[in-house]
């Protein structure tokens, strides 16, 4: 009698690959803090701080924290369509014919050069040259002389001379702001629009100024 041996095949189970779990890192939320500016800051310092904020709410917070009538006067001249400048548009010349003859370029160009130099140095000071330079805080009450209905008795020459004298006495970055707002071009330099200003300062009434 023949005996048939059964052969049992052993099948090894293949190890299944381990599942990998991918953890998606949550993006870090960077909360911008409103900077602490020095007491009685320059207008350009407040505008810089607000402009650098990414959110509308933070821009408004900066403007409200450092609220001042000089800042509101800057915004009104720039954004209110009924505020009509009586100064010539474009670059501002030097103060006298003699200066115009002896210096090349314009006062606007000189101010821009100073501002650019500050940017290159990473500082808002040109050292001893800036000592005693005024801020818009001290000069904004003279703005009425340069807009329609403010002081129409001034001759054009007298008005332009006054404006030039103010510019030469201001910190270069403050002077830059005046040159911008006389042509309503503040947004060329700063990321602040009329809507933001209106929410920051609801007490400003727009229109009816000329």
Tab-separated table of C-alpha atoms in Angstrom, residues 139-147:
chain	number	residue	atom	x	y	z
A	139	UNK	CA	3.416	124.736	11.471
A	140	UNK	CA	0.017	123.244	10.598
A	141	UNK	CA	-1.918	126.291	11.826
A	142	UNK	CA	-0.442	128.203	8.862
A	143	UNK	CA	-1.992	125.812	6.331
A	144	UNK	CA	-4.961	128.120	5.753
A	145	UNK	CA	-2.664	130.535	3.921
A	146	UNK	CA	-2.167	128.027	1.131
A	147	UNK	CA	-5.741	126.979	0.359
